[in-house]
Amino acid sequence: MSHHASGPNFGFPRGDARLDMTDLYAFPKPGDPGKSILILNVHPSFRLDSPEPTTKEPFAPGALYEIKIDTNGDAIADICYSVQFASSEHGQQTATVRRIQGARAAEFGDVGEVVVQGVRVSVGREALVTEVGDFRFFFGWRSDPFFLDVIGNFNHMQFTGDDFFIDKNVCSIVIELPNSDLGSNKVGIWARTLDKTGEGWVQADRGGRPLQAVFLPGEKREAYLSGEPADDDRFIGVFAHQLEHTGGYTPEDAVSVARKLLPDVLSYDPRDPTRFPHNGRTLTDDVVDVFFSMLTNGKVAGDRVGPHGDLLNEFPYLGPPHD
C-alpha cells in the first residue's frame, strides 16, 4: 500500500485503478554504475477491500504516465519522461515515450522529443524489452515487488508477517538510461499520472516517497494528489497533525519531521550507495519498516515482512506476473 489505492477513502484516483501510482524506484544498473534504472509501478491488480481484479487492460489509453526529474533542487521538473499508451481494436496496447527538457518539463501535455514509439505492452509472463540507443524500456504486467502486512496494519498495527502483496501484480514502466540523461549527479525524482478530460489534462496521482500520500494528507488528500512538490509547504500543517495524533510527537517535533518529508520527492545520486530513505530506492528496501517507525515515533519497528523472492537479476528486474 505504498500508493496502492491512494485516492479518497482508499479508492483509486478518479475512480480508475489504471491511474493509481503505486511505487517509484531509482537505483544504479547492477554491474554498470554509469546507468540508472527508473521504475514507475501503477494499476494494482486488486483493490484492498475487494476480492475482484481491477481490470485486465494495463494502462489507461491516452493518459500520461510521467517521471519528473529536478536537477537544481527547486522541486520543479527540468526533465520529464512522459509515456502515453494507445490501444488497438484488438486490445493490444503500445507505448510512446517522450523526453521533455527545460521549462516545458514542468507543464502538462504530450509534447517533447519522441524517444521510442509503438512499443508493445507485455500482458503475459514474457517480458517484451525494447532497446533504443543507450535506453532500454519495458511496459506491462509484473509481479508487485511491494511488501506489507496489510491486515496487520488495519488491525491497529498488530503485525503477523502475512504479506498481502506476495501474489499481486502491478503494471510497470521500466526505463534504463545513462546517468548523463538525468541531467546532473544529484536529482529529485517524482512521478504522476494525468487523465485527459474535456477541460484538458487533470493530474490524478503523484508522489516520490512511499506511503506518505496514503497516511499523512488527511482531509487534504485530493488537494495533495493534484498538487506539485514545489508547493508542498502548504501540507506541513496537516502532516504534522497526523504525526502528533499517530506518533505522539510534540507539535514542534511533528513540524520538524513533516518538513523532512516534504516536498514529496525521492532524492537520488547514482554516485552514492542506494538505500531508502537516504538515496533512491531499490526493489528490496524495506520502506514499510522505515515509514512506520517514523509515523509512530519508534513505537512500531516493522511488520515482519521482507522482500519478494521472484525478483530478477536482469532487466526489467521485476518478477513475471502471477496468474
mmCIF file of C-alpha atoms in Angstrom:
data_model
loop_
_atom_site.group_PDB
_atom_site.id
_atom_site.type_symbol
_atom_site.label_atom_id
_atom_site.label_comp_id
_atom_site.label_asym_id
_atom_site.label_seq_id
_atom_site.Cartn_x
_atom_site.Cartn_y
_atom_site.Cartn_z
ATOM 1 C CA MET A 1 0.000 0.000 0.000
ATOM 2 C CA SER A 2 2.738 2.398 -0.917
ATOM 3 C CA HIS A 3 0.359 4.353 -3.050
ATOM 4 C CA HIS A 4 -1.951 1.381 -3.593
ATOM 5 C CA ALA A 5 -5.427 2.922 -3.555
ATOM 6 C CA SER A 6 -4.200 6.385 -2.652
ATOM 7 C CA GLY A 7 -7.417 8.133 -3.627
ATOM 8 C CA PRO A 8 -10.225 9.236 -1.290
ATOM 9 C CA ASN A 9 -11.469 6.562 1.137
ATOM 10 C CA PHE A 10 -8.713 4.205 -0.026
ATOM 11 C CA GLY A 11 -10.204 4.157 -3.506
ATOM 12 C CA PHE A 12 -8.412 4.818 -6.765
ATOM 13 C CA PRO A 13 -7.663 8.329 -8.038
ATOM 14 C CA ARG A 14 -10.552 9.488 -10.242
ATOM 15 C CA GLY A 15 -12.028 6.027 -9.663
ATOM 16 C CA ASP A 16 -9.613 4.425 -12.140
ATOM 17 C CA ALA A 17 -7.146 1.770 -10.953
ATOM 18 C CA ARG A 18 -5.053 2.311 -14.100
ATOM 19 C CA LEU A 19 -4.265 5.852 -12.924
ATOM 20 C CA ASP A 20 -3.212 4.754 -9.447
ATOM 21 C CA MET A 21 0.505 5.190 -8.887
ATOM 22 C CA THR A 22 1.779 2.502 -6.519
ATOM 23 C CA ASP A 23 5.569 2.882 -6.283
ATOM 24 C CA LEU A 24 8.601 4.685 -7.672
ATOM 25 C CA TYR A 25 12.136 3.270 -7.656
ATOM 26 C CA ALA A 26 15.525 4.683 -8.689
ATOM 27 C CA PHE A 27 18.808 2.779 -8.438
ATOM 28 C CA PRO A 28 22.051 2.226 -10.399
ATOM 29 C CA LYS A 29 22.008 -0.505 -13.004
ATOM 30 C CA PRO A 30 23.551 -3.627 -11.436
ATOM 31 C CA GLY A 31 27.001 -4.145 -12.909
ATOM 32 C CA ASP A 32 27.005 -0.828 -14.765
ATOM 33 C CA PRO A 33 27.168 2.223 -12.452
ATOM 34 C CA GLY A 34 27.142 4.534 -15.469
ATOM 35 C CA LYS A 35 23.433 3.829 -15.968
ATOM 36 C CA SER A 36 20.341 4.019 -13.782
ATOM 37 C CA ILE A 37 17.037 2.178 -13.563
ATOM 38 C CA LEU A 38 13.799 4.096 -13.052
ATOM 39 C CA ILE A 39 10.645 2.100 -12.305
ATOM 40 C CA LEU A 40 7.137 3.508 -12.053
ATOM 41 C CA ASN A 41 4.511 0.987 -10.952
ATOM 42 C CA VAL A 42 0.820 1.726 -11.403
ATOM 43 C CA HIS A 43 -2.516 -0.102 -11.561
ATOM 44 C CA PRO A 44 -2.634 -2.596 -8.681
ATOM 45 C CA SER A 45 -4.357 -5.791 -9.768
ATOM 46 C CA PHE A 46 -6.594 -5.849 -6.680
ATOM 47 C CA ARG A 47 -8.259 -3.244 -4.531
ATOM 48 C CA LEU A 48 -7.544 -3.735 -0.834
ATOM 49 C CA ASP A 49 -11.212 -4.056 0.126
ATOM 50 C CA SER A 50 -12.350 -6.209 -2.802
ATOM 51 C CA PRO A 51 -11.539 -9.773 -3.915
ATOM 52 C CA GLU A 52 -12.257 -8.873 -7.539
ATOM 53 C CA PRO A 53 -9.467 -7.995 -10.004
ATOM 54 C CA THR A 54 -9.394 -4.386 -11.147
ATOM 55 C CA THR A 55 -9.173 -4.600 -14.964
ATOM 56 C CA LYS A 56 -7.114 -6.569 -17.486
ATOM 57 C CA GLU A 57 -6.218 -3.501 -19.578
ATOM 58 C CA PRO A 58 -2.795 -2.466 -18.239
ATOM 59 C CA PHE A 59 -2.754 1.297 -18.844
ATOM 60 C CA ALA A 60 -5.402 3.949 -19.495
ATOM 61 C CA PRO A 61 -5.332 4.778 -23.233
ATOM 62 C CA GLY A 62 -4.486 8.430 -23.854
ATOM 63 C CA ALA A 63 -3.477 9.100 -20.244
ATOM 64 C CA LEU A 64 0.040 10.268 -19.415
ATOM 65 C CA TYR A 65 2.403 8.483 -17.051
ATOM 66 C CA GLU A 66 5.297 10.776 -16.210
ATOM 67 C CA ILE A 67 8.596 10.574 -14.343
ATOM 68 C CA LYS A 68 9.737 14.063 -13.347
ATOM 69 C CA ILE A 69 13.358 14.975 -12.630
ATOM 70 C CA ASP A 70 14.512 18.114 -10.801
ATOM 71 C CA THR A 71 18.186 18.871 -11.425
ATOM 72 C CA ASN A 72 18.690 22.034 -9.329
ATOM 73 C CA GLY A 73 16.836 21.424 -6.057
ATOM 74 C CA ASP A 74 13.824 23.725 -6.541
ATOM 75 C CA ALA A 75 11.282 20.860 -6.729
ATOM 76 C CA ILE A 76 10.307 21.919 -10.264
ATOM 77 C CA ALA A 77 10.865 19.460 -13.104
ATOM 78 C CA ASP A 78 13.712 20.183 -15.513
ATOM 79 C CA ILE A 79 13.426 16.844 -17.337
ATOM 80 C CA CYS A 80 10.366 14.680 -17.878
ATOM 81 C CA TYR A 81 9.977 11.197 -19.327
ATOM 82 C CA SER A 82 6.349 11.015 -20.417
ATOM 83 C CA VAL A 83 4.707 7.757 -21.508
ATOM 84 C CA GLN A 84 1.397 7.586 -23.361
ATOM 85 C CA PHE A 85 -0.438 4.421 -24.353
ATOM 86 C CA ALA A 86 -2.739 3.581 -27.232
ATOM 87 C CA SER A 87 -4.981 0.557 -27.713
ATOM 88 C CA SER A 88 -5.782 -1.200 -30.959
ATOM 89 C CA GLU A 89 -9.226 -2.525 -31.796
ATOM 90 C CA HIS A 90 -7.915 -5.952 -30.767
ATOM 91 C CA GLY A 91 -6.934 -4.700 -27.310
ATOM 92 C CA GLN A 92 -3.162 -4.705 -27.820
ATOM 93 C CA GLN A 93 -1.571 -1.680 -26.192
ATOM 94 C CA THR A 94 1.503 0.189 -27.397
ATOM 95 C CA ALA A 95 3.611 2.860 -25.715
ATOM 96 C CA THR A 96 5.191 6.118 -26.868
ATOM 97 C CA VAL A 97 7.900 7.747 -24.732
ATOM 98 C CA ARG A 98 8.779 11.427 -24.940
ATOM 99 C CA ARG A 99 11.652 13.249 -23.279
ATOM 100 C CA ILE A 100 10.857 16.834 -22.347
ATOM 101 C CA GLN A 101 13.564 19.204 -21.157
ATOM 102 C CA GLY A 102 13.607 22.784 -19.874
ATOM 103 C CA ALA A 103 10.597 24.845 -18.829
ATOM 104 C CA ARG A 104 8.163 22.577 -20.673
ATOM 105 C CA ALA A 105 9.153 19.652 -18.451
ATOM 106 C CA ALA A 106 7.050 21.136 -15.649
ATOM 107 C CA GLU A 107 3.964 21.595 -17.810
ATOM 108 C CA PHE A 108 1.021 19.407 -18.773
ATOM 109 C CA GLY A 109 0.810 17.853 -22.199
ATOM 110 C CA ASP A 110 2.021 15.326 -24.711
ATOM 111 C CA VAL A 111 4.877 17.330 -26.210
ATOM 112 C CA GLY A 112 8.608 16.677 -26.410
ATOM 113 C CA GLU A 113 11.174 14.613 -28.266
ATOM 114 C CA VAL A 114 9.919 11.128 -29.127
ATOM 115 C CA VAL A 115 12.426 8.590 -27.813
ATOM 116 C CA VAL A 116 10.502 5.491 -28.870
ATOM 117 C CA GLN A 117 7.001 4.788 -30.150
ATOM 118 C CA GLY A 118 4.742 1.862 -30.945
ATOM 119 C CA VAL A 119 6.342 -0.386 -28.309
ATOM 120 C CA ARG A 120 4.189 -3.399 -27.437
ATOM 121 C CA VAL A 121 2.938 -3.741 -23.871
ATOM 122 C CA SER A 122 3.565 -7.090 -22.166
ATOM 123 C CA VAL A 123 0.478 -8.887 -20.877
ATOM 124 C CA GLY A 124 1.962 -12.349 -20.246
ATOM 125 C CA ARG A 125 4.924 -13.769 -18.370
ATOM 126 C CA GLU A 126 7.380 -12.964 -21.145
ATOM 127 C CA ALA A 127 8.994 -9.544 -20.719
ATOM 128 C CA LEU A 128 8.978 -7.657 -24.018
ATOM 129 C CA VAL A 129 12.069 -5.430 -23.842
ATOM 130 C CA THR A 130 12.898 -2.641 -26.314
ATOM 131 C CA GLU A 131 16.373 -1.142 -26.769
ATOM 132 C CA VAL A 132 16.884 2.269 -28.409
ATOM 133 C CA GLY A 133 20.430 3.613 -28.322
ATOM 134 C CA ASP A 134 21.566 3.718 -24.692
ATOM 135 C CA PHE A 135 17.986 3.311 -23.464
ATOM 136 C CA ARG A 136 16.049 0.185 -22.590
ATOM 137 C CA PHE A 137 12.295 0.062 -21.975
ATOM 138 C CA PHE A 138 9.659 -2.290 -20.580
ATOM 139 C CA PHE A 139 5.907 -1.753 -20.195
ATOM 140 C CA GLY A 140 3.375 -4.235 -18.845
ATOM 141 C CA TRP A 141 2.181 -6.525 -16.110
ATOM 142 C CA ARG A 142 4.706 -7.643 -13.482
ATOM 143 C CA SER A 143 4.713 -9.156 -10.017
ATOM 144 C CA ASP A 144 4.250 -6.400 -7.430
ATOM 145 C CA PRO A 145 7.553 -6.002 -5.523
ATOM 146 C CA PHE A 146 5.941 -4.040 -2.672
ATOM 147 C CA PHE A 147 5.632 -5.942 0.615
ATOM 148 C CA LEU A 148 3.414 -5.200 3.631
ATOM 149 C CA ASP A 149 1.210 -6.956 6.165
ATOM 150 C CA VAL A 150 -1.950 -5.067 5.197
ATOM 151 C CA ILE A 151 -4.295 -6.937 7.535
ATOM 152 C CA GLY A 152 -1.995 -6.247 10.460
ATOM 153 C CA ASN A 153 -1.870 -2.587 9.529
ATOM 154 C CA PHE A 154 -5.643 -2.256 9.725
ATOM 155 C CA ASN A 155 -5.638 -4.260 12.968
ATOM 156 C CA HIS A 156 -4.028 -1.408 14.915
ATOM 157 C CA MET A 157 -0.569 -2.329 13.573
ATOM 158 C CA GLN A 158 -0.632 -5.771 15.169
ATOM 159 C CA PHE A 159 1.579 -7.373 12.530
ATOM 160 C CA THR A 160 1.827 -11.124 11.916
ATOM 161 C CA GLY A 161 4.113 -11.151 8.855
ATOM 162 C CA ASP A 162 1.357 -12.007 6.358
ATOM 163 C CA ASP A 163 2.303 -10.281 3.086
ATOM 164 C CA PHE A 164 -0.828 -9.188 1.214
ATOM 165 C CA PHE A 165 1.157 -8.412 -1.938
ATOM 166 C CA ILE A 166 3.017 -11.719 -2.303
ATOM 167 C CA ASP A 167 0.705 -12.867 -5.141
ATOM 168 C CA LYS A 168 -0.405 -9.488 -6.571
ATOM 169 C CA ASN A 169 0.508 -7.733 -9.805
ATOM 170 C CA VAL A 170 1.087 -4.190 -10.982
ATOM 171 C CA CYS A 171 1.693 -2.546 -14.341
ATOM 172 C CA SER A 172 5.273 -1.391 -14.701
ATOM 173 C CA ILE A 173 7.118 1.244 -16.664
ATOM 174 C CA VAL A 174 10.839 0.440 -16.519
ATOM 175 C CA ILE A 175 13.477 2.700 -18.068
ATOM 176 C CA GLU A 176 17.216 2.081 -18.221
ATOM 177 C CA LEU A 177 19.134 5.238 -19.127
ATOM 178 C CA PRO A 178 22.615 6.746 -18.938
ATOM 179 C CA ASN A 179 23.199 8.820 -15.827
ATOM 180 C CA SER A 180 24.035 11.741 -18.102
ATOM 181 C CA ASP A 181 20.389 11.786 -19.240
ATOM 182 C CA LEU A 182 19.296 12.515 -15.668
ATOM 183 C CA GLY A 183 20.773 15.977 -16.149
ATOM 184 C CA SER A 184 23.098 16.034 -13.128
ATOM 185 C CA ASN A 185 24.520 13.747 -10.476
ATOM 186 C CA LYS A 186 22.114 14.532 -7.624
ATOM 187 C CA VAL A 187 18.477 14.860 -8.640
ATOM 188 C CA GLY A 188 14.989 14.807 -7.188
ATOM 189 C CA ILE A 189 12.528 12.381 -8.784
ATOM 190 C CA TRP A 190 8.772 12.002 -8.562
ATOM 191 C CA ALA A 191 6.024 10.624 -10.784
ATOM 192 C CA ARG A 192 2.470 11.478 -11.698
ATOM 193 C CA THR A 193 -0.459 10.225 -13.769
ATOM 194 C CA LEU A 194 -2.611 12.528 -15.874
ATOM 195 C CA ASP A 195 -6.114 11.969 -17.209
ATOM 196 C CA LYS A 196 -7.374 13.667 -20.378
ATOM 197 C CA THR A 197 -10.764 15.338 -19.899
ATOM 198 C CA GLY A 198 -12.916 17.712 -21.899
ATOM 199 C CA GLU A 199 -11.338 20.591 -19.976
ATOM 200 C CA GLY A 200 -7.783 19.394 -20.580
ATOM 201 C CA TRP A 201 -5.238 17.439 -18.538
ATOM 202 C CA VAL A 202 -6.076 16.625 -14.914
ATOM 203 C CA GLN A 203 -3.466 15.254 -12.517
ATOM 204 C CA ALA A 204 -4.829 12.085 -10.924
ATOM 205 C CA ASP A 205 -1.995 10.914 -8.687
ATOM 206 C CA ARG A 206 1.583 11.861 -7.787
ATOM 207 C CA GLY A 207 4.382 11.123 -5.374
ATOM 208 C CA GLY A 208 8.038 10.357 -4.871
ATOM 209 C CA ARG A 209 8.347 8.918 -1.371
ATOM 210 C CA PRO A 210 6.394 5.771 -0.455
ATOM 211 C CA LEU A 211 3.357 5.594 1.827
ATOM 212 C CA GLN A 212 3.014 9.214 2.896
ATOM 213 C CA ALA A 213 0.400 10.084 0.251
ATOM 214 C CA VAL A 214 -1.825 7.423 1.828
ATOM 215 C CA PHE A 215 -1.336 8.138 5.525
ATOM 216 C CA LEU A 216 -0.496 11.804 6.001
ATOM 217 C CA PRO A 217 -2.551 14.287 3.878
ATOM 218 C CA GLY A 218 -5.752 13.615 5.864
ATOM 219 C CA GLU A 219 -8.675 15.793 4.756
ATOM 220 C CA LYS A 220 -6.454 17.420 2.113
ATOM 221 C CA ARG A 221 -5.821 14.185 0.237
ATOM 222 C CA GLU A 222 -7.369 15.291 -3.076
ATOM 223 C CA ALA A 223 -5.505 18.606 -2.998
ATOM 224 C CA TYR A 224 -2.299 16.715 -2.247
ATOM 225 C CA LEU A 225 -2.673 14.263 -5.129
ATOM 226 C CA SER A 226 -3.343 17.088 -7.576
ATOM 227 C CA GLY A 227 -0.539 19.290 -6.240
ATOM 228 C CA GLU A 228 3.071 19.986 -7.171
ATOM 229 C CA PRO A 229 6.138 19.300 -4.991
ATOM 230 C CA ALA A 230 7.194 22.958 -5.212
ATOM 231 C CA ASP A 231 4.010 23.872 -3.311
ATOM 232 C CA ASP A 232 4.218 21.142 -0.661
ATOM 233 C CA ASP A 233 4.939 23.533 2.206
ATOM 234 C CA ARG A 234 1.168 24.081 2.394
ATOM 235 C CA PHE A 235 0.784 20.493 3.649
ATOM 236 C CA ILE A 236 3.253 20.749 6.542
ATOM 237 C CA GLY A 237 0.439 21.552 8.967
ATOM 238 C CA VAL A 238 -1.765 18.597 8.052
ATOM 239 C CA PHE A 239 1.236 16.230 8.018
ATOM 240 C CA ALA A 240 2.264 17.499 11.464
ATOM 241 C CA HIS A 241 -1.279 16.980 12.762
ATOM 242 C CA GLN A 242 -1.272 13.338 11.631
ATOM 243 C CA LEU A 243 2.171 12.778 13.164
ATOM 244 C CA GLU A 244 1.061 14.234 16.501
ATOM 245 C CA HIS A 245 -2.062 12.073 16.502
ATOM 246 C CA THR A 246 -0.403 8.798 15.467
ATOM 247 C CA GLY A 247 3.100 9.095 16.847
ATOM 248 C CA GLY A 248 2.585 11.259 19.896
ATOM 249 C CA TYR A 249 5.089 13.823 18.651
ATOM 250 C CA THR A 250 5.225 17.239 20.271
ATOM 251 C CA PRO A 251 3.928 19.976 17.943
ATOM 252 C CA GLU A 252 7.467 21.222 17.361
ATOM 253 C CA ASP A 253 8.859 17.772 16.589
ATOM 254 C CA ALA A 254 5.902 16.949 14.333
ATOM 255 C CA VAL A 255 6.549 20.034 12.237
ATOM 256 C CA SER A 256 10.245 19.161 12.051
ATOM 257 C CA VAL A 257 9.511 15.637 10.782
ATOM 258 C CA ALA A 258 6.911 16.940 8.316
ATOM 259 C CA ARG A 259 9.470 19.316 6.844
ATOM 260 C CA LYS A 260 11.810 16.382 6.211
ATOM 261 C CA LEU A 261 9.069 14.527 4.312
ATOM 262 C CA LEU A 262 8.216 17.436 2.045
ATOM 263 C CA PRO A 263 8.497 18.175 -0.784
ATOM 264 C CA ASP A 264 7.372 14.711 -1.836
ATOM 265 C CA VAL A 265 10.442 13.965 -3.928
ATOM 266 C CA LEU A 266 12.779 10.958 -3.995
ATOM 267 C CA SER A 267 16.388 12.147 -3.726
ATOM 268 C CA TYR A 268 18.809 10.204 -5.907
ATOM 269 C CA ASP A 269 22.534 10.380 -6.596
ATOM 270 C CA PRO A 270 23.855 7.424 -8.631
ATOM 271 C CA ARG A 271 27.388 8.052 -7.311
ATOM 272 C CA ASP A 272 26.406 7.165 -3.736
ATOM 273 C CA PRO A 273 25.148 3.901 -2.205
ATOM 274 C CA THR A 274 21.433 3.473 -2.842
ATOM 275 C CA ARG A 275 19.187 2.865 0.133
ATOM 276 C CA PHE A 276 15.893 4.440 1.103
ATOM 277 C CA PRO A 277 15.327 6.958 2.669
ATOM 278 C CA HIS A 278 18.812 8.408 2.214
ATOM 279 C CA ASN A 279 19.324 7.919 -1.513
ATOM 280 C CA GLY A 280 16.995 6.496 -4.142
ATOM 281 C CA ARG A 281 15.068 3.292 -3.573
ATOM 282 C CA THR A 282 15.828 -0.302 -4.531
ATOM 283 C CA LEU A 283 13.319 -3.116 -5.007
ATOM 284 C CA THR A 284 14.368 -4.713 -1.703
ATOM 285 C CA ASP A 285 14.418 -1.620 0.544
ATOM 286 C CA ASP A 286 12.035 -2.167 3.461
ATOM 287 C CA VAL A 287 10.253 1.176 3.156
ATOM 288 C CA VAL A 288 7.378 -0.011 5.345
ATOM 289 C CA ASP A 289 9.613 -0.504 8.379
ATOM 290 C CA VAL A 290 11.206 2.903 7.803
ATOM 291 C CA PHE A 291 7.858 4.661 7.407
ATOM 292 C CA PHE A 292 6.007 3.061 10.313
ATOM 293 C CA SER A 293 8.934 3.655 12.651
ATOM 294 C CA MET A 294 8.793 7.332 11.687
ATOM 295 C CA LEU A 295 4.979 7.530 11.769
ATOM 296 C CA THR A 296 4.735 6.003 15.254
ATOM 297 C CA ASN A 297 7.791 7.798 16.660
ATOM 298 C CA GLY A 298 9.601 4.475 17.106
ATOM 299 C CA LYS A 299 6.730 2.600 18.765
ATOM 300 C CA VAL A 300 6.369 0.212 15.808
ATOM 301 C CA ALA A 301 9.632 -1.076 14.361
ATOM 302 C CA GLY A 302 8.284 -3.117 11.441
ATOM 303 C CA ASP A 303 5.685 -5.502 10.032
ATOM 304 C CA ARG A 304 7.818 -8.703 9.923
ATOM 305 C CA VAL A 305 7.587 -8.900 6.116
ATOM 306 C CA GLY A 306 10.578 -8.975 3.769
ATOM 307 C CA PRO A 307 11.334 -8.608 0.050
ATOM 308 C CA HIS A 308 9.828 -10.950 -2.516
ATOM 309 C CA GLY A 309 11.828 -13.854 -3.886
ATOM 310 C CA ASP A 310 10.775 -13.557 -7.534
ATOM 311 C CA LEU A 311 12.870 -10.501 -8.441
ATOM 312 C CA LEU A 312 15.127 -10.874 -11.487
ATOM 313 C CA ASN A 313 18.860 -10.209 -11.749
ATOM 314 C CA GLU A 314 18.405 -8.627 -15.160
ATOM 315 C CA PHE A 315 16.189 -6.059 -16.851
ATOM 316 C CA PRO A 316 13.331 -5.409 -16.115
ATOM 317 C CA TYR A 317 14.235 -6.775 -12.631
ATOM 318 C CA LEU A 318 10.594 -7.305 -11.622
ATOM 319 C CA GLY A 319 9.297 -10.855 -11.490
ATOM 320 C CA PRO A 320 6.807 -12.223 -14.029
ATOM 321 C CA PRO A 321 3.128 -11.592 -13.275
ATOM 322 C CA HIS A 322 1.098 -14.071 -11.255
ATOM 323 C CA ASP A 323 -1.758 -15.903 -12.932
#
